[in-house]
Amino acid sequence: DAKTTQPPSMDCAEGRAANLPCNHSTISGNEYVYWYRQIHSQGPQYIIHGLKNNETNEMASLIITEDRKSSTLILPHATLRDTAVYYCIVRVAGGNQGGKLIFGQGTELSVKP
Amino acid sequence: GAVVSQHPSWVICKSGTSVKIECRSLDFQATTMFWYRQFPKQSLMLMATSNEGSKATYEQGVEKDKFLINHASLTLSTLTVTSAHPEDSSFYICSAHGGTGEAFFGQGTRLTVV
């Protein structure tokens, strides 16, 4: 079973910041928080990941609470092309069996003009 | 980022036939690849872990004799849906992990069994 809970859907106005929350209260010390998104009928796209520090890249920012039980993905200036299902996943980093990704239901983000 | 290529993008086959889907890591070597299935309006469901040079590890409830996985090289894993039936119609997606741990996904294969 997925170890994260996310709201099923969210709306965001184009140009505004989209803040997507994720709860992962049972996260283990060696598990990272990963975010992926899936645009309709495509494979998921990697966005960002972090362990305990906040992270930022060209796509988004990831804010992880101090107790690591929740996090927020921030898309600073949402565009219509950011409309997708966003998945928050916790997993042990690495390419072995322990690093497999278990997807929850995700948040369907709709960016509106 | 790293590129994972999946082929074909879509396929239509007759009931009872077998279909092979390829997953290639184009610019990195992947000792482990993963296969997922996704039904409409649902999330991705992990089917199996494909290990280069050894047998795949299947998730509970996934029939290993129906979904044959071969990972013969560090850049190629294949999933063969044997004796396909309409209920096998789905979106099949593979992934491979890059050197820093993030997973890269193929573009998916839409299988329709008629």
XYZ file of C-alpha atoms in Angstrom:
227
model
C 0.000 0.000 0.000
C 1.048 3.577 -0.633
C 2.438 5.341 2.423
C 1.189 8.775 1.457
C -2.130 10.598 1.394
C -2.949 13.448 -0.941
C -6.103 15.411 -1.741
C -7.751 13.883 -4.813
C -8.014 17.147 -6.725
C -7.034 20.809 -6.693
C -7.568 23.833 -8.883
C -5.099 26.631 -9.490
C -5.275 29.839 -11.508
C -2.763 30.205 -14.293
C 0.248 32.235 -13.181
C -0.358 31.611 -9.508
C 1.596 29.281 -7.273
C 0.255 25.759 -6.904
C 0.843 24.207 -3.501
C 0.268 20.474 -3.370
C 0.286 18.877 0.084
C 1.237 15.334 1.006
C 1.061 13.482 4.297
C 3.559 10.711 5.016
C 3.328 10.283 8.767
C 4.893 6.784 8.774
C 7.977 7.717 6.789
C 11.158 5.959 7.878
C 14.471 7.635 8.508
C 16.050 6.337 5.327
C 13.109 7.108 3.048
C 13.088 10.004 0.670
C 10.076 11.964 -0.532
C 9.703 11.861 -4.310
C 7.295 13.764 -6.520
C 6.243 12.710 -9.999
C 3.531 13.916 -12.311
C 1.626 12.210 -15.071
C 0.064 14.049 -17.941
C -2.794 12.165 -19.527
C -1.732 9.016 -21.420
C 1.969 9.540 -20.806
C 4.518 7.976 -18.496
C 5.182 9.721 -15.169
C 7.745 12.509 -15.134
C 10.212 13.003 -12.290
C 9.902 16.400 -10.598
C 11.964 16.533 -7.427
C 12.954 14.592 -4.341
C 14.335 15.288 -0.878
C 15.244 13.706 2.429
C 14.819 16.417 5.050
C 16.063 19.681 3.639
C 13.988 21.835 1.343
C 14.877 21.399 -2.299
C 14.467 23.534 -5.393
C 15.062 22.902 -9.058
C 13.960 24.405 -12.341
C 10.550 22.779 -12.095
C 9.485 23.126 -8.487
C 10.292 23.509 -4.815
C 9.846 20.858 -2.165
C 9.179 21.871 1.421
C 9.499 19.101 4.004
C 8.363 19.691 7.576
C 10.899 19.329 10.346
C 9.291 16.112 11.606
C 9.205 14.829 7.982
C 5.598 13.742 8.354
C 4.378 15.958 5.548
C 5.603 17.919 2.589
C 4.429 20.430 0.005
C 5.293 20.623 -3.651
C 5.254 24.164 -4.956
C 4.929 25.081 -8.618
C 5.771 28.785 -8.419
C 3.970 29.993 -11.548
C 1.543 27.361 -12.759
C 0.785 27.142 -16.473
C -1.897 25.240 -18.345
C 0.734 22.623 -19.209
C 1.111 21.833 -15.512
C -2.340 20.237 -15.515
C -1.620 16.649 -14.509
C -1.885 14.078 -11.735
C 0.825 14.662 -9.135
C 2.110 11.748 -7.102
C 3.939 11.979 -3.798
C 5.894 8.812 -3.004
C 8.200 7.794 -0.196
C 10.901 5.264 -0.885
C 14.406 4.268 -0.064
C 16.756 5.819 -2.622
C 18.596 3.438 -4.910
C 17.851 1.105 -7.778
C 17.433 -2.159 -5.916
C 14.289 -3.980 -4.825
C 13.889 -1.710 -1.848
C 13.719 1.324 -4.097
C 10.562 0.411 -5.956
C 7.912 3.082 -6.299
C 4.445 2.415 -4.947
C 1.940 4.898 -6.326
C -1.030 6.210 -4.404
C -3.981 7.949 -6.004
C -2.248 11.292 -6.392
C -3.695 14.789 -6.749
C -5.292 15.817 -10.001
C -4.235 19.432 -10.499
C -6.256 21.530 -12.897
C -4.718 24.844 -13.910
C -7.366 27.192 -15.178
C -6.960 30.321 -17.314
C 17.514 13.641 -17.380
C 17.955 10.032 -18.415
C 15.817 8.623 -21.195
C 13.772 5.465 -21.120
C 12.193 4.411 -24.389
C 9.249 2.065 -24.626
C 8.049 0.339 -27.784
C 5.476 0.136 -29.181
C 3.462 3.140 -28.036
C 0.242 1.323 -28.809
C -0.751 -2.082 -30.056
C -3.990 -3.821 -30.949
C -3.999 -7.593 -30.915
C -6.476 -10.424 -31.225
C -7.578 -12.375 -28.203
C -5.346 -15.382 -27.620
C -2.224 -13.926 -29.174
C 0.913 -12.733 -27.375
C 2.337 -9.243 -27.343
C 5.883 -8.151 -26.498
C 6.659 -4.710 -25.108
C 10.224 -3.415 -24.992
C 11.745 -1.030 -22.478
C 15.177 0.450 -23.147
C 17.372 2.763 -21.117
C 19.009 4.863 -23.827
C 21.813 6.666 -22.031
C 22.434 4.701 -18.869
C 22.640 1.134 -17.668
C 19.851 -0.213 -15.531
C 20.323 -3.394 -13.540
C 16.748 -3.042 -12.349
C 13.658 -2.046 -14.256
C 10.058 -2.003 -13.119
C 6.816 -2.765 -14.940
C 3.516 -1.100 -14.112
C -0.038 -1.400 -15.371
C -2.586 1.386 -15.290
C -6.309 1.102 -15.914
C -8.411 4.153 -16.862
C -8.908 6.657 -14.058
C -6.660 4.626 -11.756
C -3.138 4.941 -10.441
C -0.138 2.930 -11.560
C 0.063 -0.565 -10.143
C 3.462 -2.200 -9.837
C 3.494 -5.582 -11.552
C 7.052 -6.782 -11.249
C 10.691 -5.926 -10.762
C 12.944 -6.926 -13.618
C 16.512 -7.824 -12.662
C 19.262 -8.093 -15.255
C 20.505 -11.632 -15.564
C 18.044 -13.148 -13.110
C 14.379 -13.938 -12.696
C 11.878 -11.161 -12.242
C 10.157 -10.599 -8.928
C 6.398 -10.379 -9.249
C 4.003 -8.519 -6.995
C 1.271 -10.426 -5.265
C -1.575 -11.325 -7.564
C 0.386 -10.923 -10.808
C 0.629 -14.142 -12.843
C 4.243 -14.756 -13.784
C 3.309 -17.225 -16.516
C 1.029 -14.714 -18.161
C 3.333 -11.707 -17.933
C 6.762 -12.945 -18.975
C 9.645 -10.634 -18.213
C 13.117 -10.906 -19.672
C 15.990 -8.603 -18.752
C 18.814 -9.916 -20.883
C 21.000 -6.824 -20.932
C 21.663 -3.723 -18.872
C 19.645 -1.581 -21.266
C 16.708 -3.772 -22.263
C 13.800 -5.392 -20.471
C 10.827 -6.951 -22.229
C 7.325 -7.749 -21.033
C 5.366 -10.346 -22.966
C 1.645 -10.604 -22.369
C 0.858 -14.189 -23.291
C -2.515 -15.387 -24.542
C -3.909 -11.906 -24.185
C -7.574 -11.382 -23.398
C -9.708 -8.238 -23.422
C -9.278 -7.821 -19.662
C -5.530 -7.413 -20.261
C -6.223 -4.233 -22.178
C -4.432 -1.534 -20.254
C -1.650 1.052 -20.253
C 1.697 -0.631 -19.506
C 4.593 1.489 -18.296
C 8.206 0.652 -17.497
C 10.757 2.526 -15.438
C 14.460 2.382 -14.731
C 16.430 4.060 -12.000
C 19.239 6.462 -12.737
C 22.493 6.773 -10.862
C 21.125 9.237 -8.312
C 18.078 7.149 -7.485
C 15.256 8.853 -9.325
C 13.144 6.681 -11.597
C 12.699 7.504 -15.259
C 9.641 6.231 -17.043
C 8.924 5.146 -20.556
C 6.128 6.807 -22.462
C 3.872 3.805 -21.938
C 2.242 1.247 -24.210
C -1.497 1.209 -24.786
C -2.565 -2.403 -25.285
C -5.995 -3.148 -26.694
C -7.060 -6.770 -27.010
C -10.011 -7.376 -29.302
